[in-house]
Amino acid sequence: MLPAPAMYHFPLPEYRHISGEKLAIRIRISSGHELTSVLLRTEPDNEEALTPMVLELDDGRWQWWSASVSISTHDIQFMYSFKILSHTQQFWLDAAGVTKRAPLRHRQFRWLTSNVPPDWIPHQVFYQVFPDRFCNGDSALNVKDNERLYHGTQPVKAMNWGDPILDQGDHLAFYGGDLPGIQQSLDYIRELGATALYLNPVFDSPSTHRYDTQDYLNVDPHLGGNSALQKLCHDVHQRGMKIVLDAVFNHTSENHPWFNRWSESDIEGAYQNTAGVNAQRYFFFDIANPDSYHCWKGAHTLPTLDWSNEHVQDYFCNPSEGAIQYWLSEPYHIDGWRLDVIHMLGDGEGARNNAARMQQIRHAVKEAQPNAMVLGEHFFEATRWLQGDQEDAAMNYYGFATPVRAFFASQDIAYQPCQIDAEDFDEWLTDARTQISFEHQLCQFNLLDSHDTARFFTLVNEQFDVMKQAVMMLMTYPGVPSIYYGDEVGMSGQNDPYCRACFDWTELSWNTELLDWYKTCIALRQNTPVLQTGAYATLHAKGDVFIFIRFDAQHATVIAINRGASSTQRQVTLSQWDCTPNRKEKVIGEAQWQDNTIELPAYGCAVWHLIR
């Protein structure tokens, strides 16, 4: 049986573009193979159609085949793949590579017919801030000891900045971080190279994490209130930066007036009258028992909203006065929403009609501000929410953070053993990447860690060389990098709540070598357009070595990583990039590249720009 020819199709204009009213599509195939036909497979009416492609060029090395087809508009995504025939064999090319049989639908190439994510997203580097622990800008706003009770019985605690995290009751511990502190730190964030902020919840809430919202239209006064957010948004936008806020629409605080668990409001809440109007906004398993309400993962402080209720829908999604629109409009004009546990939101006690509700939320966001970002939180595989009708991006735990953790730290998202080699790593990344459109790939919210996970520096036992490799991966892989506050200066900490310590503003305590590396890698990304919007291909994935390329028609950048404890040499060819570089310019790292051989030191990594 003859080997398959090399064949490539990438989401770049020279491979596909609109020509008149049709989509012109090209495929590049290695010369020297006796092909009888090359066919473009589409589904114009959900039925297979095979369009013959025309050989337009054969330079002795590569053949270029082309076809033009009308784009069906019955779906947001126009799907296609390629069928290549010889006298005795057939091969197929889909988004994940070459196969010998027709590809499954989820592996096909995608062209978005509508709902393209905002084009500003791929150009950002996000900086995530947990407000209470980042910077105390106005001590007059600080929570005072015993100022209020949490869950009706537990007094809150006023902590000194930098005090150790409480082993129990960290949700009661307030350190005094606030929005004025973030505003005063914008120059630091911008100097790092970050261009966008993602803030954990800022709305009025009884806890320090603020995922239990009790007022969606008012910023917590201990963070500075609405005026502080207005000033912060103004200063962010004055610097040409973006700001995305956390939205907790799946559940409320038990203190929300609709629920009023502890009778702190004059309103008759669901807990006071399980047959009342407000009770219809929640779900009770037993209407005669006020304690039988459905809540997030069994946490009785977080009663779950019932999105089948039209008042709930209207409160958040009303086009003229909904809570979603309120913050997207002036004077705040935030640039998007991060939707907390959005996959759990739905009608009744669970996630029934989740897709319809997510589409409703998306519509409300885009109606208020078409260029706003819709970012969903998903710890696991999120393909279904990234098909164009719901989210612009997901927090990319499954498609980036978890495989990166497995490759570099030998753990999965549950901190259980997970040892993978570079082949497994590449397969994992490919599976996640190729099931969504290229535009959505570029917007995926890539992260090493967050407020919900252990610090990555801790996971790799504070090994600087390993952390360097992970940071390089974060800044060069397709998607939008997000830095969790303090990672850049070497903050450590186990899982929640220990990952939420106060930022130490004493510069003598910083890991300046790591900080300089972050700045170097961020600058590399910001100064290299193909790292923001270029196509991707794996060049080598075996054992401890992972090498990939980002490229467009004119430029290419190669990233090489050796996680092993020994130096190694690997052969690399550049057939994916349809250019022959005149020289290779190393911009980061100690590795060497001679002819087709890359030599990487132990725990080494390097980046080259290929110059035509």
Coordinates of C-alpha atoms in Angstrom, one line a residue:
M1 CA 0.0 0.0 0.0
L2 CA 1.4 3.4 -1.1
P3 CA 1.9 6.1 1.6
A4 CA -0.4 9.1 1.5
P5 CA 0.9 12.2 -0.3
A6 CA 1.7 15.2 1.9
M7 CA -1.4 17.4 1.8
Y8 CA -2.3 20.7 3.5
H9 CA -5.1 23.1 3.9
F10 CA -4.9 26.0 6.3
P11 CA -7.3 28.8 7.4
L12 CA -5.3 31.4 5.5
P13 CA -6.4 33.6 2.5
E14 CA -4.2 31.7 0.0
Y15 CA -6.1 28.5 0.9
R16 CA -9.6 29.9 1.2
H17 CA -11.3 33.3 0.5
I18 CA -14.5 34.8 -0.8
S19 CA -14.4 35.3 -4.5
G20 CA -17.6 37.1 -5.8
E21 CA -20.4 35.2 -4.2
K22 CA -18.6 32.0 -3.8
L23 CA -16.0 30.5 -1.5
A24 CA -12.7 29.7 -3.3
I25 CA -10.9 26.8 -1.7
R26 CA -7.5 25.4 -2.4
I27 CA -5.5 22.4 -1.2
R28 CA -1.7 21.8 -1.6
I29 CA -0.5 18.2 -2.3
S30 CA 3.0 16.9 -2.8
S31 CA 3.9 16.3 -6.5
G32 CA 4.9 12.9 -7.9
H33 CA 1.7 11.0 -7.1
E34 CA -0.6 9.5 -9.7
L35 CA -3.9 11.1 -8.6
T36 CA -7.0 10.5 -10.5
S37 CA -9.1 13.2 -8.9
V38 CA -9.3 15.6 -6.0
L39 CA -12.7 16.3 -4.7
L40 CA -14.1 19.0 -2.3
R41 CA -16.7 17.5 0.0
T42 CA -19.4 19.8 1.3
E43 CA -23.0 19.5 2.7
P44 CA -25.0 22.3 1.0
D45 CA -28.3 20.9 2.2
N46 CA -27.1 18.4 4.8
E47 CA -26.4 15.9 2.0
E48 CA -22.9 15.2 0.7
A49 CA -21.8 17.0 -2.4
L50 CA -18.5 16.2 -4.1
T51 CA -17.1 19.0 -6.3
P52 CA -14.2 18.2 -8.6
M53 CA -11.1 20.3 -8.0
V54 CA -8.9 21.7 -10.8
L55 CA -5.2 21.3 -10.9
E56 CA -4.0 24.9 -11.2
L57 CA -0.3 24.5 -10.6
D58 CA 2.4 21.8 -10.4
D59 CA 5.9 23.1 -9.8
G60 CA 7.5 19.7 -9.4
R61 CA 7.3 19.9 -5.6
W62 CA 3.7 20.9 -4.9
Q63 CA 0.4 20.7 -6.7
W64 CA -2.3 23.3 -6.0
W65 CA -5.9 22.2 -6.6
S66 CA -8.8 24.6 -6.4
A67 CA -12.6 24.8 -6.5
S68 CA -15.3 27.4 -5.9
V69 CA -18.6 26.6 -4.2
S70 CA -21.6 28.4 -3.0
I71 CA -21.9 28.7 0.7
S72 CA -24.9 27.2 2.3
T73 CA -26.5 29.4 4.9
H74 CA -28.7 26.9 6.7
D75 CA -26.0 26.7 9.4
I76 CA -23.6 29.2 11.1
Q77 CA -20.8 27.0 9.9
F78 CA -20.1 25.8 6.4
M79 CA -18.4 22.4 6.7
Y80 CA -16.0 20.9 4.2
S81 CA -13.2 18.3 3.7
F82 CA -11.2 16.8 0.8
K83 CA -11.3 13.4 -0.9
I84 CA -8.1 12.4 -2.8
L85 CA -8.2 9.5 -5.2
S86 CA -5.5 7.4 -7.0
H87 CA -6.1 4.3 -9.1
T88 CA -6.1 2.1 -6.1
Q89 CA -6.5 4.2 -3.0
Q90 CA -8.3 7.1 -1.4
F91 CA -7.3 9.5 1.3
W92 CA -9.2 12.2 3.1
L93 CA -8.0 15.5 4.6
D94 CA -9.9 17.0 7.5
A95 CA -9.0 19.6 10.1
A96 CA -7.2 17.0 12.2
G97 CA -5.1 15.5 9.4
V98 CA -5.1 12.7 6.8
T99 CA -7.3 9.7 7.2
K100 CA -8.4 6.8 4.9
R101 CA -12.1 7.3 5.4
A102 CA -14.7 10.0 5.3
P103 CA -14.3 12.2 8.4
L104 CA -16.7 12.6 11.2
R105 CA -18.6 15.9 11.1
H106 CA -16.8 17.3 14.1
R107 CA -13.4 16.9 12.3
Q108 CA -14.3 18.9 9.2
F109 CA -13.0 22.3 8.3
R110 CA -15.3 25.2 9.2
W111 CA -16.1 28.5 7.5
L112 CA -18.2 30.8 9.7
T113 CA -21.1 32.3 7.8
S114 CA -22.0 34.6 10.6
N115 CA -21.4 35.3 14.3
V116 CA -17.6 35.7 13.9
P117 CA -16.0 36.6 17.2
P118 CA -14.9 40.2 17.7
D119 CA -11.6 40.8 15.9
W120 CA -10.0 42.5 18.9
I121 CA -9.9 39.4 21.1
P122 CA -6.9 37.5 19.6
H123 CA -4.7 40.6 20.0
Q124 CA -5.0 40.7 23.8
V125 CA -3.0 39.4 26.7
F126 CA -5.4 39.2 29.7
Y127 CA -4.5 39.8 33.4
Q128 CA -6.9 38.2 35.8
V129 CA -7.5 39.9 39.2
F130 CA -9.2 38.5 42.3
P131 CA -10.2 41.9 43.6
D132 CA -10.0 41.4 47.4
R133 CA -6.4 40.1 47.1
F134 CA -4.7 42.3 44.5
C135 CA -4.2 45.8 45.9
N136 CA -5.7 47.9 48.7
G137 CA -6.1 51.4 47.2
D138 CA -8.4 52.9 49.8
S139 CA -8.3 51.6 53.3
A140 CA -11.4 53.5 54.2
L141 CA -13.4 50.9 52.2
N142 CA -12.1 48.0 54.2
V143 CA -14.5 45.5 55.7
K144 CA -14.5 45.7 59.5
D145 CA -14.5 42.7 61.9
N146 CA -18.0 41.4 62.6
E147 CA -19.5 44.0 60.3
R148 CA -21.9 41.5 59.0
L149 CA -22.9 37.9 59.2
Y150 CA -22.4 35.3 56.4
H151 CA -25.0 32.6 56.1
G152 CA -26.9 34.3 59.0
T153 CA -24.5 33.1 61.7
Q154 CA -20.8 33.5 60.7
P155 CA -19.1 36.9 61.3
V156 CA -16.8 38.2 58.6
K157 CA -13.1 38.8 59.5
A158 CA -11.0 41.9 58.7
M159 CA -7.5 40.6 57.8
N160 CA -4.2 42.4 57.6
W161 CA -2.7 42.6 54.1
G162 CA -0.5 39.5 53.6
D163 CA -1.8 37.5 56.5
P164 CA -1.8 33.7 55.8
I165 CA -4.8 32.3 54.1
L166 CA -7.3 30.8 56.6
D167 CA -7.5 27.0 56.4
Q168 CA -11.3 27.3 57.1
G169 CA -13.6 30.1 56.3
D170 CA -11.5 32.0 53.7
H171 CA -14.8 33.2 52.2
L172 CA -15.2 35.2 55.4
A173 CA -11.7 36.8 55.3
F174 CA -11.5 40.3 53.7
Y175 CA -8.0 41.7 53.1
G176 CA -9.1 45.0 51.6
G177 CA -8.3 44.8 47.9
D178 CA -10.5 47.1 45.9
L179 CA -11.1 48.8 42.6
P180 CA -9.1 51.9 43.4
G181 CA -6.2 49.6 44.0
I182 CA -6.6 48.0 40.6
Q183 CA -6.9 51.5 39.1
Q184 CA -3.6 52.5 40.8
S185 CA -1.9 49.4 39.4
L186 CA -2.8 49.8 35.8
D187 CA 0.6 51.1 34.9
Y188 CA 2.2 48.0 36.5
I189 CA -0.2 45.7 34.5
R190 CA 0.4 47.7 31.2
E191 CA 4.2 47.6 31.8
L192 CA 4.0 43.9 32.1
G193 CA 2.5 43.8 28.6
A194 CA -1.1 42.9 29.4
T195 CA -3.7 44.7 27.5
A196 CA -7.0 43.5 29.0
L197 CA -8.4 42.9 32.5
Y198 CA -10.6 40.0 33.6
L199 CA -12.0 40.7 37.1
N200 CA -13.5 38.1 39.3
P201 CA -17.0 39.3 40.6
V202 CA -17.3 42.9 41.8
F203 CA -21.0 43.1 42.5
D204 CA -22.5 43.4 46.0
S205 CA -22.0 40.2 47.9
P206 CA -21.6 38.8 51.4
S207 CA -18.4 36.8 50.7
T208 CA -14.9 37.6 49.7
H209 CA -15.1 35.6 46.5
R210 CA -18.4 37.4 45.5
Y211 CA -19.8 34.5 43.5
D212 CA -22.9 34.9 45.6
T213 CA -24.4 38.1 44.1
Q214 CA -27.0 39.9 46.1
D215 CA -27.3 43.0 43.8
Y216 CA -26.5 42.8 40.1
L217 CA -26.8 46.5 39.5
N218 CA -24.4 47.7 42.2
V219 CA -20.7 47.2 42.8
D220 CA -19.8 46.1 46.3
P221 CA -19.3 49.3 48.3
H222 CA -16.2 47.7 49.9
L223 CA -14.7 47.6 46.4
G224 CA -15.6 51.3 45.9
G225 CA -19.1 51.1 44.5
N226 CA -20.3 52.0 41.0
S227 CA -18.3 55.2 40.8
A228 CA -15.0 53.3 41.4
L229 CA -15.9 50.9 38.5
Q230 CA -16.7 53.8 36.3
K231 CA -13.3 55.4 37.0
L232 CA -11.5 52.1 36.5
C233 CA -13.3 51.5 33.1
H234 CA -12.4 55.0 32.0
D235 CA -8.8 54.6 32.9
V236 CA -8.6 51.2 31.3
H237 CA -10.1 52.5 28.0
Q238 CA -7.9 55.6 28.1
R239 CA -4.9 53.3 28.0
G240 CA -6.3 51.4 25.0
M241 CA -7.0 48.4 27.2
K242 CA -10.1 46.2 27.6
I243 CA -12.1 45.0 30.7
V244 CA -14.2 41.9 31.1
L245 CA -16.4 41.3 34.2
D246 CA -17.5 38.1 35.8
A247 CA -21.2 37.3 35.5
V248 CA -22.9 34.9 37.9
F249 CA -26.3 34.2 36.3
N250 CA -26.7 30.6 37.3
H251 CA -27.4 31.3 41.0
T252 CA -27.7 34.2 43.4
S253 CA -26.8 34.8 47.0
E254 CA -29.2 33.5 49.6
N255 CA -29.2 37.1 50.7
H256 CA -30.5 38.3 47.3
P257 CA -33.9 40.0 47.9
W258 CA -35.6 37.5 45.6
F259 CA -34.5 34.7 48.0
N260 CA -34.0 36.6 51.3
R261 CA -32.9 33.6 53.4
W262 CA -32.1 35.6 56.5
S263 CA -34.9 38.2 56.2
E264 CA -32.5 41.0 55.7
S265 CA -34.7 42.6 53.1
D266 CA -38.3 44.0 53.4
I267 CA -39.2 42.0 50.3
E268 CA -41.0 38.7 50.7
G269 CA -38.4 36.3 49.4
A270 CA -38.7 32.8 48.1
Y271 CA -37.6 31.4 51.5
Q272 CA -40.4 33.2 53.3
N273 CA -43.1 32.1 50.8
T274 CA -42.3 29.1 48.6
A275 CA -45.6 29.7 46.8
G276 CA -44.9 33.4 46.1
V277 CA -43.9 35.3 43.0
N278 CA -40.2 35.3 44.0
A279 CA -40.2 31.6 44.7
Q280 CA -41.0 31.0 41.0
R281 CA -37.5 32.4 40.2
Y282 CA -36.0 29.4 42.0
F283 CA -36.7 25.7 42.2
F284 CA -38.0 23.8 45.2
F285 CA -38.1 20.1 45.3
D286 CA -40.8 20.3 48.0
I287 CA -42.9 23.5 47.9
A288 CA -43.9 22.9 51.5
N289 CA -40.3 22.9 52.7
P290 CA -38.4 26.1 52.2
D291 CA -35.0 24.3 52.8
S292 CA -35.6 22.1 49.8
Y293 CA -34.3 24.5 47.2
H294 CA -32.0 23.5 44.4
C295 CA -28.5 25.1 44.8
W296 CA -25.2 25.1 43.1
K297 CA -23.4 21.8 43.9
G298 CA -25.1 21.5 47.2
A299 CA -24.0 24.9 48.6
H300 CA -27.0 26.3 50.4
T301 CA -25.6 29.8 50.2
L302 CA -26.1 29.7 46.4
P303 CA -29.7 29.0 45.4
T304 CA -30.0 28.2 41.7
L305 CA -32.1 30.4 39.4
D306 CA -34.9 28.8 37.3
W307 CA -34.4 30.3 33.9
S308 CA -37.7 29.1 32.6
N309 CA -39.1 32.0 34.6
E310 CA -39.8 34.9 32.3
H311 CA -39.0 37.4 35.1
V312 CA -35.5 36.0 35.4
Q313 CA -35.0 36.2 31.7
D314 CA -36.3 39.7 31.6
Y315 CA -34.2 40.9 34.5
F316 CA -30.9 39.9 32.8
C317 CA -31.8 40.0 29.1
N318 CA -34.2 42.9 28.7
P319 CA -32.9 44.8 25.7
S320 CA -33.5 48.3 27.3
E321 CA -32.9 47.8 31.0
G322 CA -31.5 44.3 31.6
A323 CA -28.5 43.7 34.0
I324 CA -26.4 42.5 31.0
Q325 CA -27.0 45.7 29.0
Y326 CA -26.5 48.0 32.1
W327 CA -22.8 47.4 32.4
L328 CA -22.2 47.1 28.6
S329 CA -23.6 50.7 28.2
E330 CA -22.2 54.0 29.3
P331 CA -20.7 55.1 31.5
Y332 CA -19.0 51.7 32.1
H333 CA -19.0 50.3 28.6
I334 CA -17.3 47.0 29.7
D335 CA -15.9 44.9 26.8
G336 CA -17.5 41.6 27.7
W337 CA -18.8 39.1 30.2
R338 CA -17.2 36.0 31.6
L339 CA -20.1 33.7 32.3
D340 CA -19.6 31.6 35.5
V341 CA -20.6 27.9 35.3
I342 CA -22.7 28.8 32.3
H343 CA -23.0 25.1 31.3
M344 CA -25.0 24.5 34.5
L345 CA -27.6 27.2 33.8
G346 CA -31.1 26.2 32.7
D347 CA -34.7 25.6 33.3
G348 CA -35.9 23.9 36.5
E349 CA -33.5 22.1 38.7
G350 CA -30.8 21.5 36.1
A351 CA -29.4 22.5 32.8
R352 CA -32.4 21.8 30.7
N353 CA -32.6 24.1 27.6
N354 CA -29.1 25.3 28.4
A355 CA -28.3 26.0 24.7
A356 CA -31.5 28.1 24.3
R357 CA -30.7 30.2 27.4
M358 CA -27.1 30.6 26.4
Q359 CA -28.3 31.9 23.0
Q360 CA -30.6 34.2 24.7
I361 CA -27.8 35.6 26.8
R362 CA -25.6 35.9 23.8
H363 CA -28.3 37.8 21.9
A364 CA -28.7 40.2 24.9
V365 CA -24.9 40.9 25.0
K366 CA -24.6 41.4 21.2
E367 CA -27.7 43.5 21.0
A368 CA -26.3 45.9 23.6
Q369 CA -22.8 45.8 22.2
P370 CA -22.0 43.8 19.1
N371 CA -18.3 43.8 19.7
A372 CA -18.5 42.6 23.3
M373 CA -16.9 39.3 24.3
V374 CA -18.9 36.3 25.4
L375 CA -16.6 34.1 27.4
G376 CA -17.9 30.9 29.1
E377 CA -16.4 29.0 32.0
H378 CA -16.0 25.3 31.4
F379 CA -13.6 23.0 33.2
F380 CA -14.2 20.3 30.7
E381 CA -14.6 19.9 27.0
A382 CA -16.7 22.9 25.7
T383 CA -17.1 22.2 21.9
R384 CA -20.9 22.4 21.9
W385 CA -20.8 26.0 23.2
L386 CA -18.3 27.1 20.6
Q387 CA -20.2 26.5 17.4
G388 CA -21.0 30.1 16.7
D389 CA -24.4 30.4 18.2
Q390 CA -23.4 30.7 21.9
E391 CA -19.9 31.8 23.0
D392 CA -17.0 33.6 21.4
A393 CA -14.6 31.8 23.6
A394 CA -14.3 29.4 26.6
M395 CA -11.9 29.4 29.5
N396 CA -9.7 26.8 27.9
Y397 CA -9.1 24.3 30.7
Y398 CA -9.8 21.2 28.5
G399 CA -8.0 22.4 25.4
F400 CA -5.0 24.0 27.0
A401 CA -4.6 24.3 30.8
T402 CA -5.3 20.6 31.5
P403 CA -3.0 19.1 28.8
V404 CA -0.3 21.6 29.6
R405 CA -0.6 20.6 33.3
A406 CA -0.4 16.9 32.3
F407 CA 2.6 17.4 30.0
F408 CA 4.6 19.5 32.4
A409 CA 3.3 18.5 35.9
S410 CA 2.0 15.0 35.3
Q411 CA -1.4 15.8 36.9
D412 CA -4.9 16.2 35.6
I413 CA -7.4 18.9 36.6
A414 CA -8.4 16.8 39.7
Y415 CA -4.7 16.7 40.8
Q416 CA -4.6 13.0 40.0
P417 CA -1.6 11.3 38.2
C418 CA -1.7 11.9 34.4
Q419 CA 1.6 11.2 32.6
I420 CA 1.6 11.9 28.9
D421 CA 4.3 12.2 26.3
A422 CA 4.5 14.7 23.4
E423 CA 2.5 12.4 21.1
D424 CA -0.4 12.3 23.6
F425 CA 0.0 16.0 24.2
D426 CA -0.3 16.8 20.5
E427 CA -3.3 14.5 20.1
W428 CA -5.1 16.2 23.0
L429 CA -4.4 19.7 21.7
T430 CA -5.5 18.7 18.2
D431 CA -8.7 17.1 19.3
A432 CA -9.7 20.2 21.2
R433 CA -8.5 22.7 18.6
T434 CA -9.9 21.1 15.4
Q435 CA -13.5 20.7 16.6
I436 CA -14.1 24.5 16.5
S437 CA -13.6 27.1 13.8
F438 CA -10.2 28.8 13.4
E439 CA -11.7 32.1 14.5
H440 CA -12.9 30.5 17.8
Q441 CA -9.5 28.8 18.2
L442 CA -7.8 32.2 18.1
C443 CA -10.2 33.5 20.9
Q444 CA -9.9 30.6 23.3
F445 CA -9.0 31.9 26.8
N446 CA -5.8 30.0 27.5
L447 CA -4.5 29.9 31.1
L448 CA -2.0 28.0 33.3
D449 CA -4.1 28.5 36.4
S450 CA -6.8 30.7 38.0
H451 CA -8.6 31.4 41.2
D452 CA -10.1 27.9 41.0
T453 CA -6.8 26.0 40.7
A454 CA -3.5 25.6 42.3
R455 CA -0.8 28.0 41.1
F456 CA 1.1 26.4 38.2
F457 CA 4.4 27.4 39.8
T458 CA 3.4 25.2 42.7
L459 CA 2.3 22.3 40.5
V460 CA 5.8 22.2 38.9
N461 CA 7.5 22.4 42.3
E462 CA 8.7 25.9 41.6
Q463 CA 11.1 24.6 38.9
F464 CA 12.0 27.7 37.0
D465 CA 13.0 26.0 33.7
V466 CA 9.7 24.1 33.6
M467 CA 7.7 27.3 34.3
K468 CA 9.6 29.1 31.5
Q469 CA 8.5 26.4 29.0
A470 CA 4.8 26.7 30.2
V471 CA 4.9 30.5 29.9
M472 CA 6.4 30.3 26.4
M473 CA 3.6 27.8 25.5
L474 CA 1.0 30.2 26.9
M475 CA 2.2 33.1 24.8
T476 CA 2.7 31.3 21.5
Y477 CA -0.1 28.7 21.2
P478 CA -3.3 29.6 19.4
G479 CA -5.7 31.5 21.7
V480 CA -5.6 34.4 24.1
P481 CA -3.2 34.2 27.0
S482 CA -4.5 35.0 30.5
I483 CA -2.1 35.6 33.4
Y484 CA -3.4 35.0 36.9
Y485 CA -2.3 37.9 39.1
G486 CA 1.1 37.3 40.7
D487 CA 2.1 34.4 38.6
E488 CA 4.6 36.7 36.9
V489 CA 6.4 37.3 40.1
G490 CA 6.4 33.7 41.3
M491 CA 3.4 33.6 43.6
S492 CA 2.7 30.0 44.8
G493 CA -0.2 28.3 46.4
Q494 CA -2.2 25.1 46.4
N495 CA -5.8 24.9 45.3
D496 CA -8.5 27.3 46.4
P497 CA -8.3 29.1 48.8
Y498 CA -4.5 29.0 48.9
C499 CA -4.2 30.2 45.3
R500 CA -5.9 33.4 46.4
A501 CA -3.2 35.0 48.6
C502 CA -2.5 38.7 48.7
F503 CA -0.2 40.2 46.0
D504 CA 3.1 41.1 47.7
W505 CA 3.9 44.6 46.5
T506 CA 7.4 44.4 48.1
E507 CA 9.5 44.1 45.0
L508 CA 12.4 42.5 46.9
S509 CA 10.1 39.5 47.3
W510 CA 9.5 39.1 43.6
N511 CA 11.1 36.4 41.4
T512 CA 12.6 39.0 39.0
E513 CA 14.0 36.3 36.7
L514 CA 10.5 34.9 36.2
L515 CA 9.1 38.4 35.8
D516 CA 11.6 39.3 33.1
W517 CA 10.7 36.0 31.3
Y518 CA 7.0 36.9 31.4
K519 CA 7.8 40.3 30.0
T520 CA 10.0 38.8 27.3
C521 CA 7.4 36.3 26.2
I522 CA 4.6 38.8 26.3
A523 CA 6.6 41.2 24.2
L524 CA 7.4 38.4 21.7
R525 CA 3.7 37.7 21.3
Q526 CA 2.7 41.4 21.0
N527 CA 5.4 42.0 18.4
T528 CA 4.7 38.9 16.3
P529 CA 1.4 39.0 14.5
V530 CA 1.5 35.3 13.5
L531 CA 1.4 34.4 17.2
Q532 CA -1.9 36.2 17.5
T533 CA -3.7 35.2 14.2
G534 CA -1.4 32.9 12.3
A535 CA -2.2 29.3 11.4
Y536 CA -0.8 26.4 13.4
A537 CA 0.9 23.1 12.6
T538 CA 2.8 20.6 14.7
L539 CA 6.3 19.9 13.4
H540 CA 7.5 17.3 15.8
A541 CA 5.9 15.6 18.8
K542 CA 7.7 12.6 20.3
G543 CA 8.8 11.7 23.8
D544 CA 9.8 14.9 25.7
V545 CA 10.0 17.2 22.7
F546 CA 7.3 19.3 21.2
I547 CA 7.9 21.6 18.3
F548 CA 5.3 23.7 16.4
I549 CA 5.0 26.5 13.9
R550 CA 2.7 29.6 13.7
F551 CA 2.6 31.2 10.2
D552 CA 0.9 33.1 7.4
A553 CA 1.9 33.6 3.8
Q554 CA 4.8 35.8 4.6
H555 CA 6.0 35.1 8.1
A556 CA 6.6 32.0 10.3
T557 CA 7.7 31.5 13.9
V558 CA 8.9 28.1 15.3
I559 CA 8.6 27.2 19.0
A560 CA 10.6 24.2 20.4
I561 CA 10.3 22.7 23.9
N562 CA 12.3 19.9 25.5
R563 CA 10.9 19.0 28.9
G564 CA 13.5 16.2 29.3
A565 CA 16.5 16.1 31.6
S566 CA 18.9 15.4 28.7
S567 CA 19.8 17.4 25.7
T568 CA 18.5 16.1 22.4
Q569 CA 18.6 16.5 18.6
R570 CA 15.5 16.3 16.4
Q571 CA 15.0 16.5 12.7
V572 CA 12.5 19.0 11.5
T573 CA 11.0 19.7 8.1
L574 CA 9.0 22.8 7.2
S575 CA 6.7 21.4 4.5
Q576 CA 3.6 22.9 6.3
W577 CA 4.9 26.4 5.5
D578 CA 4.9 26.9 1.7
C579 CA 8.1 28.9 1.8
T580 CA 11.8 28.2 2.1
P581 CA 13.5 30.4 4.7
N582 CA 16.7 32.2 3.8
R583 CA 17.7 32.3 7.4
K584 CA 16.5 31.5 10.9
E585 CA 16.6 34.2 13.5
K586 CA 16.6 32.9 17.1
V587 CA 14.8 35.3 19.4
I588 CA 14.6 33.4 22.7
G589 CA 16.5 30.4 24.1
E590 CA 19.8 28.5 24.0
A591 CA 19.0 25.9 21.3
Q592 CA 20.7 25.5 18.0
W593 CA 19.2 24.9 14.5
Q594 CA 21.5 23.7 11.8
D595 CA 20.1 22.6 8.4
N596 CA 17.2 20.4 9.4
T597 CA 18.4 19.6 12.9
I598 CA 17.3 21.3 16.1
E599 CA 19.5 20.7 19.2
L600 CA 17.7 21.4 22.5
P601 CA 19.4 21.4 25.9
A602 CA 17.9 19.7 28.9
Y603 CA 14.7 21.6 30.0
G604 CA 15.3 23.9 27.0
C605 CA 13.0 26.0 24.9
A606 CA 13.6 28.3 22.0
V607 CA 11.8 30.5 19.4
W608 CA 12.9 31.3 15.9
H609 CA 11.6 33.7 13.3
L610 CA 11.9 32.3 9.8
I611 CA 13.0 35.0 7.4
R612 CA 12.1 34.5 3.7

